[in-house]
Short mmCIF file of C-alpha atoms in Angstrom, two decimals:
data_model
loop_
_atom_site.label_atom_id
_atom_site.label_comp_id
_atom_site.label_asym_id
_atom_site.label_seq_id
_atom_site.Cartn_x
_atom_site.Cartn_y
_atom_site.Cartn_z
CA MET R 1 0.00 0.00 0.00
CA ARG R 2 2.89 2.35 0.76
CA ALA R 3 4.27 1.65 -2.72
CA GLU R 4 0.87 2.56 -4.16
CA VAL R 5 0.74 5.89 -2.31
CA GLU R 6 4.35 6.68 -3.29
CA ALA R 7 3.62 5.81 -6.91
CA ARG R 8 0.63 8.15 -6.91
CA LYS R 9 2.61 10.96 -5.28
CA ALA R 10 5.40 10.48 -7.80
CA GLY R 11 2.78 10.46 -10.55
CA SER R 12 1.45 13.84 -9.47
CA ARG R 13 4.98 15.31 -9.80
CA ARG R 14 5.29 14.10 -13.39
CA LYS R 15 4.26 16.36 -16.26
CA LEU R 16 1.60 13.92 -17.47
CA SER R 17 -0.71 12.26 -14.96
CA LEU R 18 -1.24 8.49 -14.78
CA ASP R 19 -4.73 9.08 -16.21
CA THR R 20 -3.34 10.90 -19.23
CA TRP R 21 -0.76 8.19 -19.88
CA ALA R 22 -3.48 5.53 -19.67
CA VAL R 23 -5.60 7.47 -22.19
CA LEU R 24 -2.64 7.92 -24.57
CA VAL R 25 -1.69 4.24 -24.44
CA ALA R 26 -5.33 3.17 -24.94
CA PHE R 27 -5.67 5.47 -27.97
CA LEU R 28 -2.39 4.25 -29.42
CA LEU R 29 -3.67 0.67 -29.14
CA ALA R 30 -7.00 1.69 -30.68
CA LEU R 31 -5.20 3.33 -33.62
CA LEU R 32 -3.03 0.23 -34.13
CA VAL R 33 -6.19 -1.91 -34.21
CA ARG R 34 -7.82 0.57 -36.64
CA ALA R 35 -4.72 0.53 -38.87
CA GLY R 36 -4.84 -3.26 -38.99
CA VAL R 37 -1.56 -3.83 -37.12
CA PHE R 38 -3.51 -5.96 -34.60
CA LYS R 39 -6.06 -7.80 -36.74
CA HIS R 40 -7.20 -10.23 -34.09
CA VAL R 41 -6.75 -10.05 -30.32
CA PRO R 42 -7.44 -13.46 -28.77
CA TRP R 43 -9.15 -13.92 -25.43
CA MET Y 1 33.54 18.91 -20.59
CA ALA Y 2 33.05 15.63 -18.78
CA ASP Y 3 30.15 17.17 -16.82
CA ALA Y 4 28.49 18.40 -20.00
CA ILE Y 5 28.49 14.83 -21.31
CA ALA Y 6 27.53 13.16 -18.01
CA VAL Y 7 24.33 15.15 -17.38
CA PRO Y 8 22.41 14.09 -20.51
CA GLN Y 9 23.46 10.49 -19.89
CA VAL Y 10 21.97 10.58 -16.38
CA GLN Y 11 18.78 12.16 -17.76
CA LEU Y 12 18.46 9.34 -20.27
CA VAL Y 13 19.29 6.56 -17.82
CA GLN Y 14 16.74 7.56 -15.14
CA PRO Y 15 13.53 7.04 -17.21
CA ALA Y 16 14.99 3.80 -18.56
CA LEU Y 17 15.67 2.59 -14.99
CA ARG Y 18 12.16 3.59 -13.91
CA PHE Y 19 10.75 1.57 -16.82
CA LEU Y 20 12.92 -1.45 -15.96
CA ARG Y 21 11.78 -1.32 -12.31
CA VAL Y 22 8.17 -1.74 -13.46
CA ILE Y 23 8.75 -4.89 -15.54
CA PRO Y 24 8.98 -7.60 -12.80
CA GLY Y 25 5.73 -6.47 -11.17
CA VAL Y 26 3.87 -6.23 -14.48
CA LEU Y 27 5.05 -9.75 -15.32
CA LEU Y 28 3.76 -10.90 -11.92
CA LEU Y 29 0.37 -9.25 -12.64
CA ALA Y 30 0.26 -11.02 -16.02
CA ALA Y 31 1.26 -14.38 -14.50
CA VAL Y 32 -1.33 -14.21 -11.70
CA GLY Y 33 -4.05 -12.95 -14.06
CA TYR Y 34 -3.31 -15.62 -16.68
CA ALA Y 35 -3.22 -18.33 -14.00
CA GLY Y 36 -6.71 -17.15 -13.01
CA LYS Y 37 -7.85 -17.47 -16.63
CA LEU Y 38 -6.37 -20.99 -16.91
CA LEU Y 39 -8.02 -22.01 -13.63
CA GLU Y 40 -11.40 -20.79 -14.90
CA GLN Y 41 -11.05 -22.92 -18.04
CA ASN Y 42 -9.54 -26.03 -16.50
CA VAL Y 43 -11.20 -26.37 -13.09
CA GLY Y 44 -14.67 -26.23 -14.66
CA ALA Y 45 -13.70 -28.75 -17.37
CA TYR Y 46 -12.06 -31.09 -14.82
CA ALA Y 47 -15.11 -30.97 -12.53
CA LYS Y 48 -17.42 -31.66 -15.48
CA ALA Y 49 -15.29 -34.58 -16.69
CA HIS Y 50 -15.42 -36.14 -13.22
CA HIS Y 51 -19.15 -35.41 -12.79
CA TRP Y 52 -18.54 -33.12 -9.82
CA THR Y 53 -20.90 -30.34 -8.89
CA PHE Y 54 -18.68 -27.29 -8.87
CA PRO Y 55 -19.73 -23.66 -9.39
CA ASN Y 56 -18.36 -21.88 -12.46
CA ILE Y 57 -15.80 -19.51 -10.94
CA GLU Y 58 -14.81 -16.68 -13.29
CA TYR Y 59 -11.21 -15.67 -13.95
CA VAL Y 60 -11.94 -12.40 -12.11
CA LEU Y 61 -12.38 -14.20 -8.80
CA TRP Y 62 -9.50 -16.65 -9.40
CA ALA Y 63 -7.11 -13.77 -10.19
CA ILE Y 64 -8.14 -11.83 -7.08
CA VAL Y 65 -7.98 -14.89 -4.81
CA LEU Y 66 -4.55 -15.95 -6.16
CA GLY Y 67 -3.28 -12.40 -5.58
CA LEU Y 68 -4.73 -12.34 -2.06
CA VAL Y 69 -3.11 -15.69 -1.22
CA ILE Y 70 0.32 -14.50 -2.41
CA SER Y 71 0.03 -11.11 -0.68
CA ASN Y 72 -1.12 -12.57 2.66
CA THR Y 73 1.19 -15.61 2.81
CA VAL Y 74 4.61 -15.18 1.21
CA GLY Y 75 4.03 -11.46 0.58
CA VAL Y 76 4.98 -9.43 -2.49
CA PRO Y 77 8.80 -9.01 -2.62
CA GLU Y 78 10.13 -5.46 -3.02
CA ILE Y 79 11.30 -6.04 -6.60
CA PHE Y 80 7.69 -6.58 -7.77
CA ARG Y 81 6.00 -3.73 -5.87
CA THR Y 82 6.55 -0.86 -8.33
CA GLY Y 83 5.14 -2.92 -11.17
CA VAL Y 84 2.20 -4.24 -9.12
CA ALA Y 85 1.27 -0.61 -8.34
CA THR Y 86 0.67 -0.10 -12.10
CA TYR Y 87 -2.62 -2.01 -11.83
CA GLU Y 88 -4.38 1.37 -11.69
CA PHE Y 89 -2.82 2.32 -15.05
CA TRP Y 90 -4.15 -0.90 -16.64
CA LEU Y 91 -7.56 -0.27 -15.07
CA LYS Y 92 -7.83 3.18 -16.65
CA ALA Y 93 -6.51 2.04 -20.05
CA GLY Y 94 -9.03 -0.85 -19.87
CA ILE Y 95 -11.91 1.53 -19.13
CA VAL Y 96 -10.97 3.78 -22.07
CA LEU Y 97 -10.88 0.76 -24.41
CA LEU Y 98 -14.19 -0.49 -22.98
CA GLY Y 99 -15.73 2.74 -24.33
CA SER Y 100 -15.73 1.05 -27.77
CA ARG Y 101 -18.52 -1.25 -26.54
CA PHE Y 102 -20.85 1.63 -25.66
CA LEU Y 103 -22.88 3.60 -28.17
CA LEU Y 104 -23.15 7.29 -27.35
CA GLY Y 105 -26.96 7.09 -27.12
CA ASP Y 106 -26.73 4.37 -24.44
CA ILE Y 107 -24.22 6.43 -22.49
CA LEU Y 108 -26.43 9.51 -22.60
CA LYS Y 109 -29.50 7.49 -21.57
CA LEU Y 110 -27.81 5.47 -18.80
CA GLY Y 111 -25.47 8.32 -17.91
CA GLY Y 112 -28.42 10.63 -17.31
CA VAL Y 113 -30.07 8.16 -14.91
CA SER Y 114 -26.79 7.34 -13.21
CA LEU Y 115 -25.86 11.03 -12.93
CA ALA Y 116 -29.06 11.69 -10.95
CA LEU Y 117 -28.44 8.64 -8.73
CA VAL Y 118 -24.77 9.57 -8.29
CA ALA Y 119 -25.70 13.10 -7.18
CA ILE Y 120 -28.10 11.71 -4.54
CA GLU Y 121 -25.55 9.09 -3.46
CA ILE Y 122 -22.74 11.64 -3.09
CA VAL Y 123 -24.79 14.12 -1.03
CA GLY Y 124 -26.26 11.36 1.19
CA SER Y 125 -22.88 9.63 1.70
CA LEU Y 126 -20.97 12.83 2.49
CA ALA Y 127 -23.60 13.88 5.03
CA PHE Y 128 -23.76 10.46 6.70
CA MET Y 129 -19.98 9.93 6.87
CA THR Y 130 -19.51 13.43 8.33
CA PHE Y 131 -22.14 12.63 10.98
CA LEU Y 132 -20.42 9.30 11.80
CA GLY Y 133 -16.98 10.92 12.01
CA ARG Y 134 -18.31 13.44 14.53
CA LEU Y 135 -20.11 10.70 16.48
CA PHE Y 136 -16.87 8.67 16.77
CA GLU Y 137 -14.88 11.86 17.48
CA LEU Y 138 -12.46 11.33 14.58
CA LYS Y 139 -10.18 14.22 13.58
CA PRO Y 140 -12.13 16.57 11.23
CA LYS Y 141 -9.72 16.17 8.28
CA LEU Y 142 -9.69 12.38 8.71
CA THR Y 143 -13.50 12.51 8.61
CA THR Y 144 -13.34 14.58 5.40
CA LEU Y 145 -11.01 12.03 3.77
CA LEU Y 146 -13.20 9.08 4.78
CA ALA Y 147 -16.33 10.91 3.58
CA VAL Y 148 -14.79 11.73 0.18
CA GLY Y 149 -13.37 8.19 -0.17
CA SER Y 150 -16.78 6.63 0.52
CA ALA Y 151 -18.88 9.08 -1.47
CA VAL Y 152 -16.84 9.61 -4.62
CA CYS Y 153 -14.09 7.30 -5.73
CA GLY Y 154 -12.01 5.66 -3.08
CA VAL Y 155 -8.25 6.03 -3.09
CA SER Y 156 -8.00 8.57 -5.95
CA ALA Y 157 -10.43 10.92 -4.21
CA ILE Y 158 -8.55 10.60 -0.91
CA ILE Y 159 -5.20 11.42 -2.56
CA ALA Y 160 -6.72 14.39 -4.43
CA THR Y 161 -8.42 15.73 -1.30
CA LYS Y 162 -5.37 15.21 0.90
CA GLY Y 163 -3.35 17.66 -1.19
CA ALA Y 164 -6.18 20.19 -1.46
CA ILE Y 165 -7.00 20.34 2.28
CA GLU Y 166 -3.42 19.76 3.52
CA ALA Y 167 -4.31 16.69 5.57
CA ASP Y 168 -1.67 14.60 7.42
CA ASP Y 169 -0.01 11.57 5.77
CA GLU Y 170 -1.25 9.50 8.71
CA ASP Y 171 -4.87 10.51 8.10
CA SER Y 172 -4.68 9.65 4.40
CA SER Y 173 -3.03 6.27 5.18
CA PHE Y 174 -5.84 5.51 7.68
CA SER Y 175 -8.50 6.44 5.16
CA ILE Y 176 -6.90 4.52 2.30
CA ALA Y 177 -6.52 1.42 4.48
CA ALA Y 178 -10.17 1.56 5.56
CA ILE Y 179 -11.46 2.12 2.00
CA LEU Y 180 -9.28 -0.68 0.58
CA ALA Y 181 -10.29 -3.17 3.30
CA LEU Y 182 -13.96 -2.37 2.79
CA GLY Y 183 -13.56 -2.56 -0.98
CA ALA Y 184 -12.10 -6.07 -0.61
CA LEU Y 185 -15.11 -7.09 1.52
CA ALA Y 186 -17.53 -5.56 -1.00
CA LEU Y 187 -15.97 -7.68 -3.75
CA PHE Y 188 -17.19 -10.82 -2.06
CA THR Y 189 -20.43 -9.60 -0.48
CA PHE Y 190 -22.00 -7.59 -3.35
CA PRO Y 191 -22.29 -10.50 -5.83
CA VAL Y 192 -23.69 -12.82 -3.11
CA ILE Y 193 -26.32 -10.25 -2.09
CA GLY Y 194 -27.10 -9.49 -5.74
CA HIS Y 195 -27.76 -13.19 -6.49
CA PHE Y 196 -29.72 -13.60 -3.25
CA LEU Y 197 -32.00 -10.68 -4.23
CA HIS Y 198 -32.19 -11.90 -7.89
CA LEU Y 199 -31.11 -8.47 -9.12
CA SER Y 200 -31.10 -8.00 -12.90
CA ASP Y 201 -27.76 -7.25 -14.58
CA LYS Y 202 -28.82 -3.63 -14.94
CA ALA Y 203 -29.89 -3.19 -11.31
CA TYR Y 204 -26.78 -4.96 -10.01
CA GLY Y 205 -24.42 -3.01 -12.31
CA LEU Y 206 -25.93 0.26 -11.12
CA TRP Y 207 -25.66 -0.84 -7.49
CA ALA Y 208 -22.00 -1.96 -7.80
CA GLY Y 209 -21.09 1.31 -9.54
CA LEU Y 210 -22.84 3.37 -6.87
CA GLY Y 211 -22.02 1.36 -3.75
CA VAL Y 212 -18.41 0.11 -4.18
CA ASP Y 213 -15.84 2.83 -3.52
CA ASN Y 214 -12.66 2.10 -5.41
CA THR Y 215 -12.84 1.92 -9.21
CA ALA Y 216 -10.87 -1.35 -9.43
CA GLU Y 217 -13.15 -3.08 -6.90
CA ALA Y 218 -16.31 -1.66 -8.52
CA THR Y 219 -15.15 -2.99 -11.91
CA ALA Y 220 -14.33 -6.39 -10.41
CA ALA Y 221 -17.55 -6.59 -8.36
CA GLY Y 222 -19.54 -5.87 -11.53
CA ALA Y 223 -17.59 -8.36 -13.67
CA LEU Y 224 -18.04 -11.07 -11.00
CA TYR Y 225 -21.82 -10.85 -11.55
CA SER Y 226 -21.94 -10.78 -15.36
CA ASP Y 227 -20.35 -9.11 -18.37
CA ALA Y 228 -23.34 -6.75 -18.80
CA ALA Y 229 -23.34 -5.84 -15.10
CA GLY Y 230 -19.59 -5.19 -15.31
CA LYS Y 231 -20.03 -2.77 -18.23
CA LEU Y 232 -22.74 -0.84 -16.39
CA ALA Y 233 -20.77 -0.77 -13.12
CA VAL Y 234 -17.85 0.84 -15.02
CA LEU Y 235 -20.16 3.45 -16.58
CA VAL Y 236 -21.76 4.41 -13.25
CA LYS Y 237 -18.42 4.42 -11.43
CA SER Y 238 -16.93 6.66 -14.13
CA THR Y 239 -19.85 9.07 -13.62
CA ARG Y 240 -19.00 9.13 -9.90
CA ASN Y 241 -15.33 9.69 -10.74
CA ALA Y 242 -16.27 12.65 -12.93
CA MET Y 243 -17.65 14.38 -9.82
CA ILE Y 244 -14.33 14.25 -7.96
CA GLY Y 245 -13.22 17.78 -8.90
CA PHE Y 246 -16.41 19.43 -7.63
CA VAL Y 247 -16.35 17.61 -4.28
CA VAL Y 248 -12.63 18.27 -3.71
CA LEU Y 249 -13.09 21.92 -4.68
CA GLY Y 250 -15.95 22.25 -2.18
CA TYR Y 251 -13.83 20.82 0.65
CA ALA Y 252 -10.77 22.89 -0.38
CA ILE Y 253 -12.87 26.09 -0.14
CA TYR Y 254 -14.35 24.96 3.20
CA TRP Y 255 -10.94 24.25 4.81
CA ALA Y 256 -9.42 27.43 3.31
CA SER Y 257 -12.28 29.45 4.88
CA LYS Y 258 -11.21 28.00 8.24
CA GLY Y 259 -7.61 29.04 7.56
CA GLN Y 260 -6.44 25.40 7.51
CA ALA Y 261 -5.67 25.09 3.78
CA GLN Y 262 -4.49 27.32 0.94
CA ALA Y 263 -7.19 29.26 -0.91
CA VAL Y 264 -8.02 28.00 -4.41
CA GLY Y 265 -7.04 30.60 -7.02
CA ASN Y 266 -8.27 29.58 -10.47
CA LYS Y 267 -11.27 27.31 -9.85
CA ALA Y 268 -11.62 26.20 -13.50
CA ALA Y 269 -7.95 25.16 -13.60
CA PHE Y 270 -8.42 23.35 -10.27
CA LEU Y 271 -11.43 21.41 -11.65
CA TRP Y 272 -9.54 20.45 -14.82
CA GLN Y 273 -6.51 19.33 -12.80
CA LYS Y 274 -8.67 17.06 -10.63
CA PHE Y 275 -10.91 15.79 -13.44
CA PRO Y 276 -10.19 12.10 -14.27
CA LYS Y 277 -8.98 12.24 -17.88
CA PHE Y 278 -9.77 8.58 -18.52
CA VAL Y 279 -13.50 9.48 -18.39
CA LEU Y 280 -12.91 11.77 -21.40
CA GLY Y 281 -10.96 9.00 -23.15
CA PHE Y 282 -13.82 6.56 -22.51
CA LEU Y 283 -16.35 9.03 -24.00
CA LEU Y 284 -14.16 9.79 -27.02
CA ILE Y 285 -13.69 6.10 -27.89
CA SER Y 286 -17.45 5.55 -27.61
CA VAL Y 287 -18.05 8.52 -29.96
CA LEU Y 288 -15.63 6.94 -32.47
CA ALA Y 289 -17.39 3.56 -32.13
CA THR Y 290 -20.82 5.20 -32.53
CA TYR Y 291 -19.76 6.81 -35.82
CA HIS Y 292 -18.28 3.50 -37.12
CA PHE Y 293 -14.64 4.55 -36.97
CA PHE Y 294 -14.03 0.90 -36.00
CA ASN Y 295 -15.59 -2.06 -37.82
CA LYS Y 296 -17.18 -4.98 -35.95
CA ASP Y 297 -13.98 -7.06 -35.80
CA GLN Y 298 -11.99 -4.07 -34.57
CA VAL Y 299 -14.53 -3.41 -31.79
CA GLY Y 300 -14.13 -7.07 -30.81
CA ALA Y 301 -10.33 -6.66 -30.75
CA LEU Y 302 -10.60 -3.51 -28.59
CA ALA Y 303 -12.98 -5.28 -26.20
CA ASN Y 304 -10.45 -8.12 -25.83
CA LEU Y 305 -7.61 -5.65 -25.23
CA SER Y 306 -9.79 -4.12 -22.49
CA ARG Y 307 -10.27 -7.60 -20.95
CA TRP Y 308 -6.49 -8.18 -20.88
CA ALA Y 309 -6.00 -4.81 -19.18
CA PHE Y 310 -8.66 -5.70 -16.59
CA LEU Y 311 -6.98 -9.09 -16.07
CA LEU Y 312 -3.84 -7.29 -14.86
CA THR Y 313 -6.02 -4.99 -12.73
CA PHE Y 314 -7.82 -7.84 -10.96
CA ALA Y 315 -4.51 -9.57 -10.19
CA GLY Y 316 -3.28 -6.24 -8.77
CA VAL Y 317 -6.37 -5.86 -6.57
CA GLY Y 318 -5.50 -9.16 -4.87
CA LEU Y 319 -1.74 -8.57 -4.73
CA ARG Y 320 -1.95 -5.13 -3.11
CA THR Y 321 -4.49 -6.19 -0.43
CA ASN Y 322 -2.70 -7.14 2.76
CA PHE Y 323 -4.96 -7.72 5.74
CA GLY Y 324 -2.04 -7.53 8.21
CA ASP Y 325 -1.18 -3.98 7.05
CA MET Y 326 -4.82 -2.99 7.38
CA ARG Y 327 -5.09 -4.31 10.96
CA LYS Y 328 -2.15 -2.06 11.95
CA GLN Y 329 -4.05 1.08 10.90
CA GLY Y 330 -6.37 1.05 13.89
CA LEU Y 331 -9.98 0.16 14.57
CA ARG Y 332 -11.90 3.44 14.82
CA PRO Y 333 -11.47 4.73 11.24
CA PHE Y 334 -12.21 1.21 10.03
CA ALA Y 335 -15.34 1.05 12.21
CA VAL Y 336 -16.55 4.42 10.87
CA GLY Y 337 -15.84 3.26 7.31
CA ALA Y 338 -17.52 -0.12 7.87
CA ILE Y 339 -20.70 1.33 9.40
CA GLY Y 340 -20.79 3.98 6.69
CA GLU Y 341 -20.31 1.44 3.90
CA VAL Y 342 -23.07 -0.84 5.16
CA VAL Y 343 -25.49 2.10 5.36
CA ILE Y 344 -24.38 3.46 1.95
CA ALA Y 345 -24.77 -0.03 0.40
CA GLY Y 346 -28.33 -0.22 1.76
CA PHE Y 347 -29.06 3.35 0.70
CA THR Y 348 -27.76 2.84 -2.85
CA LEU Y 349 -29.66 -0.47 -3.14
CA ALA Y 350 -32.85 1.41 -2.20
CA LEU Y 351 -31.99 4.06 -4.84
CA VAL Y 352 -31.56 1.37 -7.49
CA TYR Y 353 -34.86 -0.28 -6.49
CA GLY Y 354 -36.57 3.12 -6.67
CA ALA Y 355 -35.07 3.87 -10.11
CA GLY Y 356 -36.09 0.36 -11.27
CA LYS Y 357 -39.70 1.01 -10.27
CA LEU Y 358 -39.63 4.44 -11.91
CA PHE Y 359 -38.13 3.29 -15.22
CA GLY Y 360 -39.73 -0.18 -15.27
CA TRP Y 361 -36.51 -2.32 -15.20
#
């Protein structure tokens, strides 16, 4: 739990928040799927 | 000259080291999550082959239970902790990708209903938790943190409020411990109560989104019931998360008026800073899906990517929950949180029943 709190505090000092990074990564993945780089993602 | 060369090297090495530190923990999340998925597939098949009566346990529960067993027996070694803490990143990326499975019309329809319920839930929860905190004579700022954690969105809200009202580290640790412990209990009790009451997927999803505090636990509690309930729980929880800025701003102004926190200068900038950006990402992806930016196969691929991200999240929920750590935090904040959560769970269930009657679910 301490690691979690520290990670969040460190995150708030970064220029981009954890939220923003998560959105950017998700959109990058979505664009790769749209571009056909990932044609099928198994589950 | 040597200094001029050394500085850029250090600047390059530090992000690389930070990235490397994350890898062992992320691999542990993936291993625990995948083991949960394998157990779901194989335990059910084995029981069926041997004609045993065994309930179908979803990968969500297996991943959480495996994580809990590791965390509370051998513990999570230091080398894995930084990576395990990334479960929140995977949760938010998963929620954004899940937006592809919602059409904008559904979001507006369900979002409108959930927004009204969320507003009632937040006001009722804040008022009740503040009353309980005073009754148990907790420190006022600790009461504020517990109230915000219960009413809005768990750990994120507590961290955001802590900075805004200048609360002690000890108070935020107490609050986080109480909210996490109660979230872990909600994971196991909400689905049981939902099945006992024969709640529909819609009613249960609404209830999990309104009643479970932390986003990871709300997502897991919804997914444990059904896929449809999980989707709705995420939507309702995201609506709650969107309110975080307004609630934190209100408390920041209140504590500043008492001279116990810095005054808020630019309120619009404050709201934007506190607003959870993943909610915007979720909405944007659903707009793209609504206007057919993705074809059917691509929506399926995005949905599966979202499931993989949630798999890491559920493993992280188990791995970061240590009951020994929680016991050390003290009984009174936990008691206030526990009483509050039980009342809020009952209150939100009544809200969902009322909305069900009103809208004919």
